[in-house]
């Protein structure tokens, strides 16, 4: 497979450009701050006492300020959804970059952890230097109370030291609980520890008010390294040569800002900086808090559950109604059921979106894990009850359910292409269910002119989740004389012998049911040959193996066709 530069640029160019800009900003900020504290005249005496520990601690702090502000922005889901929906403001390429918001959030988190280690090590060195190089001449510049003071006392008896230890502990919990193994085995641990970020930012804002590191405020009247009047002869004021001669042989010869020894007109004055972290973090933190407040108000009214249907292979369908709820196909919501967990919320793709004709919307959830098991027990307490669909007035009492959203996802862009390839693995079909439902309502209003739908399942019964929807859309397009619009391929990956969907009403699916796995290379060549020199949107929601294969194929050349890769990812 030959790598296509055009395809690679389309799929990878934007995110690599953002990555280079982000790395460049971090590098420039680190180096600029390092040089400032290394050679800045206002830090002459402080640098003389602390050495490189001062420069590295402040440079790493600048990088931490940048990333602590950026890490919040990808989590402003409502803002990103608004940007994604503004097609006149943002181009398709820009909207596709929003799909990488979670990746950018993780990158900023890793940078925070790495530079926190650097920052801590540098400040431990500073604590040792404050103790060993205690300045008798400038007592206000010292963090230690006397020379030789135990560095542990310096750290544990000051506001920056105590808050720094607490920040390291919180960051350690958040970082370890964010690992893939913990998120998969116990999502609750990840959820609750990750919400410690609220405490983290509060402690961070307190951490920076300690004012331990100080700069000189009167550089003009006291050039760094100049001689005090009590250590120089009056005549030296007009003759730099006399000043130099008054210095004992072998001792350090400080120079002023002009490069030669000078006389001080007054003693140096030192002052702590205004906390720069507040300037970095305040804007994004206020934006994030405002968004969370908006989301809290929006989701404060519980939804009305209309019906609960049990499907094969442990899948539950929930239909709901909520006043003024609007959503676009491909979006997702976050569900919170207080009877299961007061604070825990889980994302689920909308499989049915509200329209002008019907206000109901729905989700399909796979019963997998503690939260979904408990939620299903509350919805269907009787295991023998396969489904329950009652009028709202006669409906039995369901548990309270709150819906936050909707939020944007990559699947919204299916309609932005003339040709789209949708690949689903198992329950990963849910993002495309709402797309197919929208096409069933009115396919002519969209730019989309052909859709390839590939669905891979391990069990035959799983295809029954949306068999009615697939057959209905297939029949409608045949009636509208567009049989080539919707290309269905169903793959049963694990099968013993030949299997078919037995019901007569699903006969149209039997001819499209294949045993095994797709031959991806041949599939891409077929689509590329049928759509030469066009842009094909590729959308994937499934296992990592399928995703990696599709991503690789999208960067290769196929008859001049450009395949734009879009991966479903909930942030």
XYZ file of C-alpha atoms in Angstrom:
571
model
C 0.000 0.000 0.000
C 1.514 3.278 -1.147
C 1.283 6.187 1.247
C -0.573 9.112 -0.329
C 0.825 12.526 0.628
C -2.515 14.163 -0.118
C -4.416 11.670 2.064
C -1.825 11.857 4.845
C -1.978 15.659 4.858
C -5.765 15.549 4.985
C -5.894 13.122 7.897
C -2.765 13.978 9.860
C -1.726 17.484 8.781
C -4.054 19.478 11.024
C -3.392 17.585 14.243
C 0.370 17.535 13.636
C 0.325 21.295 13.057
C -1.497 21.803 16.371
C 1.000 19.455 18.047
C 3.992 21.386 16.682
C 2.445 24.705 17.756
C 1.756 23.349 21.245
C 5.276 21.925 21.615
C 6.727 25.167 20.253
C 4.748 27.250 22.753
C 5.915 25.053 25.651
C 9.548 25.126 24.498
C 9.576 28.883 23.894
C 7.938 29.602 27.247
C 10.365 27.353 29.115
C 13.441 28.857 27.438
C 12.241 32.464 27.745
C 11.561 32.087 31.473
C 14.831 30.222 32.028
C 16.881 33.016 30.394
C 14.933 35.691 32.274
C 15.801 34.216 35.670
C 19.319 33.288 34.600
C 20.428 36.710 33.355
C 17.730 39.149 34.477
C 19.262 41.897 36.685
C 16.265 41.867 39.039
C 17.049 38.222 39.906
C 20.824 38.652 40.333
C 20.955 38.086 44.088
C 18.309 35.339 44.059
C 20.103 33.488 41.261
C 23.425 33.896 43.082
C 21.861 32.085 46.052
C 19.837 29.352 44.265
C 21.672 28.809 40.965
C 20.046 26.710 38.223
C 17.370 25.471 40.635
C 15.751 28.922 40.415
C 15.786 28.976 36.600
C 14.424 25.446 36.169
C 11.727 25.809 38.819
C 10.408 29.041 37.302
C 10.675 27.781 33.698
C 8.744 24.606 34.545
C 6.188 26.706 36.441
C 5.546 28.741 33.277
C 4.907 25.549 31.288
C 2.604 24.316 34.056
C 0.660 27.582 33.945
C 0.128 27.194 30.198
C -1.019 23.575 30.383
C -3.173 24.034 33.492
C -5.114 26.623 31.507
C -5.266 24.644 28.243
C -6.271 21.339 29.850
C -9.689 22.753 30.770
C -10.684 23.950 27.299
C -11.200 20.515 25.662
C -13.580 19.654 28.508
C -15.932 22.545 27.680
C -18.271 20.182 25.841
C -21.092 22.651 25.252
C -18.698 25.206 23.760
C -17.188 22.593 21.425
C -20.679 21.427 20.418
C -21.649 25.016 19.616
C -18.501 25.477 17.505
C -19.122 22.184 15.714
C -22.662 23.225 14.851
C -21.627 26.614 13.422
C -20.895 25.515 9.847
C -20.643 29.125 8.653
C -17.929 29.924 11.213
C -15.864 26.730 11.083
C -14.859 24.707 8.054
C -15.082 20.922 7.913
C -11.329 20.644 8.507
C -11.590 22.792 11.623
C -14.567 20.810 12.907
C -12.651 17.564 12.426
C -9.889 18.917 14.676
C -12.449 19.134 17.485
C -12.543 15.319 17.433
C -8.997 15.432 18.842
C -10.048 17.443 21.900
C -9.781 14.416 24.186
C -6.293 13.616 22.835
C -5.227 17.219 23.441
C -6.634 17.037 26.975
C -4.564 13.900 27.642
C -1.432 15.526 26.140
C -1.809 18.557 28.435
C -2.361 16.232 31.403
C 0.824 14.304 30.649
C 2.754 17.582 30.278
C 1.428 18.723 33.676
C 2.633 15.493 35.297
C 6.080 15.591 33.652
C 6.797 19.241 34.424
C 5.393 18.847 37.939
C 8.148 16.314 38.587
C 10.731 18.771 37.187
C 9.227 21.607 39.227
C 9.257 19.603 42.465
C 12.857 18.434 42.010
C 13.995 21.988 41.263
C 12.270 23.332 44.386
C 13.775 20.590 46.532
C 17.159 21.815 45.286
C 16.084 25.388 46.105
C 15.186 24.371 49.676
C 18.672 22.902 50.097
C 20.214 26.092 48.661
C 18.182 28.353 50.949
C 19.537 26.404 53.900
C 23.172 26.072 52.770
C 23.571 29.536 51.194
C 21.655 31.601 53.728
C 22.310 35.283 53.003
C 23.247 37.301 56.080
C 23.484 40.438 53.948
C 19.894 40.252 52.600
C 17.696 38.506 55.210
C 14.420 39.306 53.389
C 15.579 37.286 50.380
C 15.817 34.061 52.376
C 13.174 31.393 52.731
C 15.081 29.751 55.605
C 15.094 31.332 59.063
C 18.781 30.672 59.630
C 21.738 29.034 57.943
C 21.702 25.264 58.045
C 17.977 24.964 58.745
C 16.523 21.534 57.947
C 15.077 21.727 54.376
C 12.162 19.511 55.472
C 11.152 22.181 58.002
C 11.379 24.824 55.275
C 9.017 22.798 53.071
C 6.511 21.690 55.710
C 6.152 25.040 57.535
C 5.415 27.277 54.543
C 2.252 27.715 52.469
C 3.953 26.878 49.133
C 5.572 23.784 50.684
C 2.422 22.331 52.271
C 0.199 23.112 49.279
C 2.896 21.746 46.954
C 2.873 18.390 48.769
C -0.937 18.316 48.561
C -0.878 19.145 44.841
C 1.593 16.332 44.157
C -0.625 13.875 46.049
C -3.776 14.913 44.169
C -1.983 14.812 40.832
C -0.639 11.341 41.614
C -4.161 10.054 42.327
C -5.596 11.610 39.175
C -2.784 10.355 36.956
C -2.786 6.768 38.201
C -6.597 6.512 38.153
C -6.620 7.735 34.541
C -4.730 4.683 33.319
C -6.529 2.440 30.861
C -6.617 -0.602 33.157
C -8.308 1.304 35.999
C -10.802 3.025 33.691
C -11.847 -0.344 32.271
C -11.868 -2.341 35.521
C -13.366 0.327 37.805
C -14.728 3.416 36.102
C -16.003 4.761 39.441
C -12.451 5.143 40.767
C -11.484 7.100 37.658
C -14.616 9.239 37.863
C -14.308 10.283 41.495
C -10.532 10.810 41.519
C -10.661 12.820 38.293
C -13.143 15.186 39.911
C -10.438 16.066 42.412
C -9.383 18.619 39.798
C -11.697 21.051 41.620
C -9.600 20.699 44.791
C -6.441 20.788 42.657
C -7.213 24.237 41.224
C -8.272 25.658 44.594
C -5.013 24.486 46.205
C -3.050 25.699 43.151
C -4.405 29.238 43.539
C -3.396 29.183 47.214
C 0.005 27.660 46.380
C 1.152 30.654 44.353
C 0.441 33.319 46.984
C 3.356 32.254 49.206
C 5.725 34.835 47.740
C 8.856 32.818 48.486
C 10.892 33.869 45.444
C 11.463 37.622 45.307
C 12.874 40.026 42.756
C 14.745 43.301 43.203
C 12.583 46.389 42.675
C 15.255 49.132 42.668
C 17.631 47.972 39.937
C 18.153 51.574 38.743
C 19.346 52.892 42.101
C 21.091 49.675 43.109
C 22.679 48.009 40.054
C 23.076 44.277 40.752
C 26.459 43.502 42.270
C 27.403 47.084 43.029
C 29.436 48.169 46.098
C 27.643 49.540 49.093
C 28.889 52.905 50.406
C 30.127 51.270 53.611
C 32.484 48.988 51.591
C 33.953 51.534 49.150
C 35.938 54.778 49.252
C 34.110 57.981 48.307
C 36.527 58.714 45.479
C 35.552 55.514 43.725
C 32.192 57.067 42.922
C 33.793 58.936 40.013
C 36.472 56.390 39.088
C 35.620 52.777 38.272
C 39.373 52.024 38.334
C 39.601 52.959 42.023
C 36.678 50.684 42.790
C 38.378 47.765 41.126
C 41.617 48.422 43.023
C 39.747 48.391 46.350
C 38.686 44.774 45.836
C 41.010 42.265 47.549
C 42.970 40.012 45.165
C 41.208 36.748 44.339
C 37.768 37.940 45.484
C 34.703 38.256 43.252
C 34.464 41.524 41.373
C 30.789 42.353 40.880
C 29.830 44.605 38.064
C 26.892 46.859 37.490
C 24.427 46.784 34.610
C 26.917 48.678 32.402
C 29.540 45.932 32.718
C 31.864 47.645 35.278
C 31.896 48.062 39.033
C 29.579 50.770 40.330
C 28.525 52.374 43.583
C 25.130 51.702 45.191
C 22.993 54.695 45.996
C 20.756 52.614 48.283
C 20.330 49.128 49.638
C 18.447 46.607 47.431
C 14.731 46.169 48.031
C 12.990 42.859 47.324
C 9.382 42.071 46.630
C 7.368 38.966 45.751
C 5.767 38.722 42.315
C 2.035 38.995 41.775
C 0.856 35.367 41.270
C 1.046 34.829 37.490
C -0.880 31.559 37.745
C -4.024 33.534 38.486
C -3.649 35.365 35.167
C -3.161 32.108 33.253
C -5.857 30.013 34.901
C -8.608 32.508 35.743
C -10.029 32.842 32.216
C -10.309 29.128 31.328
C -11.411 28.272 34.872
C -14.214 30.850 34.798
C -15.242 29.651 31.326
C -15.342 26.047 32.483
C -17.274 26.929 35.668
C -19.792 28.968 33.645
C -20.274 26.039 31.283
C -20.760 23.575 34.138
C -23.307 25.919 35.692
C -25.132 26.149 32.352
C -25.088 22.360 32.005
C -26.339 21.936 35.580
C -29.282 24.247 34.966
C -30.035 22.617 31.609
C -29.994 19.108 33.044
C -31.737 19.890 36.330
C -35.159 18.752 35.041
C -35.596 14.967 34.898
C -36.700 13.398 31.630
C -39.879 11.381 31.197
C -39.160 7.773 30.278
C -41.715 6.665 27.697
C -40.656 3.064 27.118
C -38.004 0.503 27.959
C -37.368 -2.375 25.548
C -35.093 -5.352 26.099
C -33.180 -6.467 23.002
C -31.087 -9.593 22.427
C -27.478 -9.813 23.661
C -28.089 -7.727 26.813
C -29.020 -4.468 25.109
C -31.680 -2.142 26.522
C -33.444 0.576 24.547
C -34.777 3.574 26.468
C -37.119 6.106 24.877
C -37.521 9.480 26.600
C -39.167 12.887 26.309
C -37.816 16.211 27.537
C -39.189 19.682 26.981
C -37.266 21.835 24.479
C -34.730 19.068 23.868
C -33.115 19.306 20.436
C -30.336 17.190 18.989
C -28.615 16.437 15.706
C -27.988 12.908 14.371
C -24.679 11.549 15.637
C -24.688 13.447 18.941
C -24.566 11.886 22.399
C -25.897 12.618 25.891
C -24.643 11.983 29.421
C -27.078 10.115 31.688
C -27.238 10.490 35.459
C -29.475 8.281 37.588
C -29.348 9.340 41.265
C -30.703 5.948 42.368
C -27.566 4.349 40.902
C -25.005 7.073 41.636
C -25.596 10.679 42.658
C -22.664 12.184 40.790
C -21.689 9.618 38.180
C -22.635 10.292 34.535
C -22.129 8.063 31.497
C -22.179 9.008 27.794
C -24.564 7.255 25.387
C -25.111 7.963 21.708
C -28.583 9.027 20.645
C -30.026 6.354 18.365
C -33.227 8.328 17.808
C -33.264 12.131 17.702
C -36.334 14.332 18.257
C -37.870 15.792 15.101
C -40.651 18.233 14.262
C -43.111 15.327 14.088
C -42.050 13.404 17.219
C -40.507 14.680 20.435
C -39.182 11.353 21.690
C -35.502 10.476 21.634
C -33.768 7.254 22.577
C -30.569 5.396 23.385
C -29.392 1.784 23.228
C -27.110 0.678 26.067
C -25.163 -2.533 26.489
C -25.510 -4.051 29.961
C -21.838 -4.247 30.849
C -20.506 -3.095 34.202
C -21.941 -2.177 37.598
C -23.632 1.056 36.558
C -25.544 -0.360 33.563
C -26.500 -3.503 35.507
C -27.989 -1.510 38.382
C -29.684 0.906 35.973
C -31.244 -1.988 34.039
C -32.518 -3.554 37.264
C -34.323 -0.305 38.081
C -35.819 -0.073 34.585
C -36.818 -3.737 34.238
C -37.073 -5.247 37.707
C -38.706 -8.406 36.356
C -36.198 -10.374 34.221
C -39.029 -12.134 32.407
C -40.386 -8.783 31.238
C -38.838 -8.383 27.770
C -40.400 -5.019 27.124
C -42.775 -2.539 28.603
C -44.360 0.150 26.466
C -47.141 2.058 28.194
C -48.821 5.426 27.560
C -47.249 8.209 29.583
C -50.396 8.606 31.688
C -50.539 4.948 32.693
C -46.808 4.521 32.920
C -45.351 2.799 35.954
C -42.886 4.693 38.113
C -39.420 4.676 36.573
C -36.350 5.939 38.437
C -35.450 9.593 38.069
C -33.167 10.147 35.105
C -31.330 13.329 34.162
C -29.925 14.004 30.716
C -27.018 16.363 30.079
C -26.458 17.337 26.482
C -26.591 16.828 23.618
C -22.897 16.991 22.745
C -21.178 16.867 19.372
C -19.281 13.919 17.939
C -17.511 12.907 14.746
C -20.586 11.124 13.370
C -22.317 14.451 12.782
C -20.056 14.937 9.769
C -21.548 11.956 7.879
C -23.869 14.370 6.065
C -20.995 16.724 5.138
C -19.725 14.363 2.417
C -21.270 13.199 -0.824
C -19.969 9.700 -0.047
C -19.556 8.264 3.469
C -18.301 4.919 4.768
C -19.650 3.988 8.213
C -17.974 1.072 9.995
C -19.426 -0.266 13.257
C -18.310 -3.025 15.581
C -21.035 -4.500 17.814
C -22.745 -1.850 19.949
C -20.574 0.723 18.147
C -23.432 0.893 15.630
C -25.317 3.359 17.850
C -23.789 6.585 16.401
C -24.944 5.535 12.936
C -28.441 4.494 14.028
C -29.525 8.122 14.416
C -27.948 8.895 11.018
C -29.972 6.120 9.369
C -33.117 7.278 11.178
C -32.569 10.797 9.806
C -32.149 9.406 6.274
C -35.340 7.415 6.737
C -37.243 10.615 7.521
C -35.938 12.675 4.578
C -32.776 11.641 2.778
C -33.135 14.199 -0.068
C -32.377 17.214 2.129
C -28.795 16.161 2.812
C -25.632 16.583 0.764
C -24.972 12.842 1.169
C -25.531 10.890 -2.050
C -24.145 7.443 -1.141
C -23.489 5.679 2.142
C -21.589 2.439 2.702
C -22.649 0.774 5.942
C -20.433 -2.008 7.374
C -21.558 -3.682 10.598
C -19.512 -6.448 12.270
C -20.978 -8.532 15.111
C -19.956 -11.689 16.937
C -23.525 -12.927 17.449
C -26.286 -13.193 14.881
C -28.876 -11.940 17.357
C -27.103 -8.583 17.602
C -28.286 -7.625 14.100
C -31.873 -7.623 15.411
C -31.146 -4.406 17.324
C -31.620 -2.339 14.184
C -32.875 -4.898 11.645
C -36.218 -3.092 11.297
C -34.451 0.235 10.680
C -32.129 -1.223 8.031
C -34.977 -2.930 6.181
C -37.194 0.165 6.339
C -34.471 2.435 4.899
C -33.587 -0.134 2.231
C -37.218 -0.420 1.155
C -37.764 3.349 1.124
C -34.752 3.949 -1.140
C -35.899 1.233 -3.521
C -39.304 2.892 -3.702
C -37.590 6.245 -4.402
C -35.598 4.566 -7.224
C -32.256 4.991 -5.426
C -31.116 1.409 -4.703
C -27.441 2.441 -5.001
C -27.759 5.068 -2.252
C -27.494 2.620 0.668
C -24.889 -0.159 0.495
C -25.228 -2.611 3.416
C -22.693 -5.251 4.413
C -23.256 -7.278 7.587
C -20.426 -9.485 8.878
C -20.789 -12.291 11.421
C -17.246 -12.673 12.744
C -17.783 -15.781 14.891
C -20.079 -18.379 13.325
C -20.350 -22.141 13.387
C -21.656 -23.184 9.990
C -23.999 -21.176 7.776
C -26.420 -18.898 9.616
C -29.265 -16.732 8.376
C -31.738 -14.262 9.800
C -34.808 -16.477 9.832
C -37.662 -13.941 9.780
C -39.218 -13.333 6.365
C -39.458 -9.583 6.928
C -35.657 -9.415 7.169
C -35.084 -11.231 3.877
C -33.330 -8.172 2.399
C -30.591 -8.524 5.038
C -29.868 -12.188 4.379
C -28.327 -11.498 0.984
C -26.030 -8.959 2.655
C -24.990 -11.180 5.550
C -21.428 -12.492 5.222
C -19.449 -14.869 7.418
C -16.011 -13.735 8.577
C -14.406 -10.309 8.539
C -14.252 -7.610 5.842
C -11.321 -7.583 3.424
C -10.581 -3.945 4.058
C -8.046 -3.380 1.287
C -10.376 -4.734 -1.418
C -13.253 -2.747 0.062
C -11.297 0.525 -0.106
C -10.167 -0.199 -3.655
C -13.768 -0.878 -4.680
C -15.034 2.345 -3.091
C -12.094 4.319 -4.514
C -12.706 2.985 -8.010
C -16.425 3.832 -7.839
C -15.757 7.355 -6.491
C -12.616 8.516 -8.291
C -11.179 11.920 -7.298
C -13.823 12.429 -4.614
C -13.567 12.897 -0.879
C -15.009 9.994 1.079
C -15.742 10.381 4.773
C -14.733 7.304 6.766
C -16.384 6.937 10.176
C -15.491 4.247 12.683
C -16.912 3.253 16.049
C -15.582 -0.092 17.170
C -12.566 -2.034 18.475
C -9.069 -0.529 18.270
C -7.930 -3.158 15.768
C -10.522 -2.126 13.195
C -9.885 1.543 13.889
C -6.110 1.240 13.334
C -6.617 -0.695 10.082
C -9.042 1.880 8.692
C -6.806 4.756 9.761
C -3.849 3.220 7.953
C -5.862 2.569 4.777
C -7.200 6.135 4.745
C -3.625 7.407 4.380
C -2.962 5.296 1.279
C -3.721 5.947 -2.383
C -6.840 4.463 -4.004
C -7.548 5.665 -7.572
C -7.082 9.324 -6.601
C -9.857 9.141 -3.998
C -9.191 10.911 -0.688
C -10.470 9.092 2.385
C -10.928 11.354 5.414
C -10.753 9.381 8.633
C -13.112 10.224 11.525
C -13.069 8.241 14.757
C -15.893 8.296 17.258
C -14.615 9.317 20.688
C -16.590 10.481 23.718
C -14.839 13.175 25.807
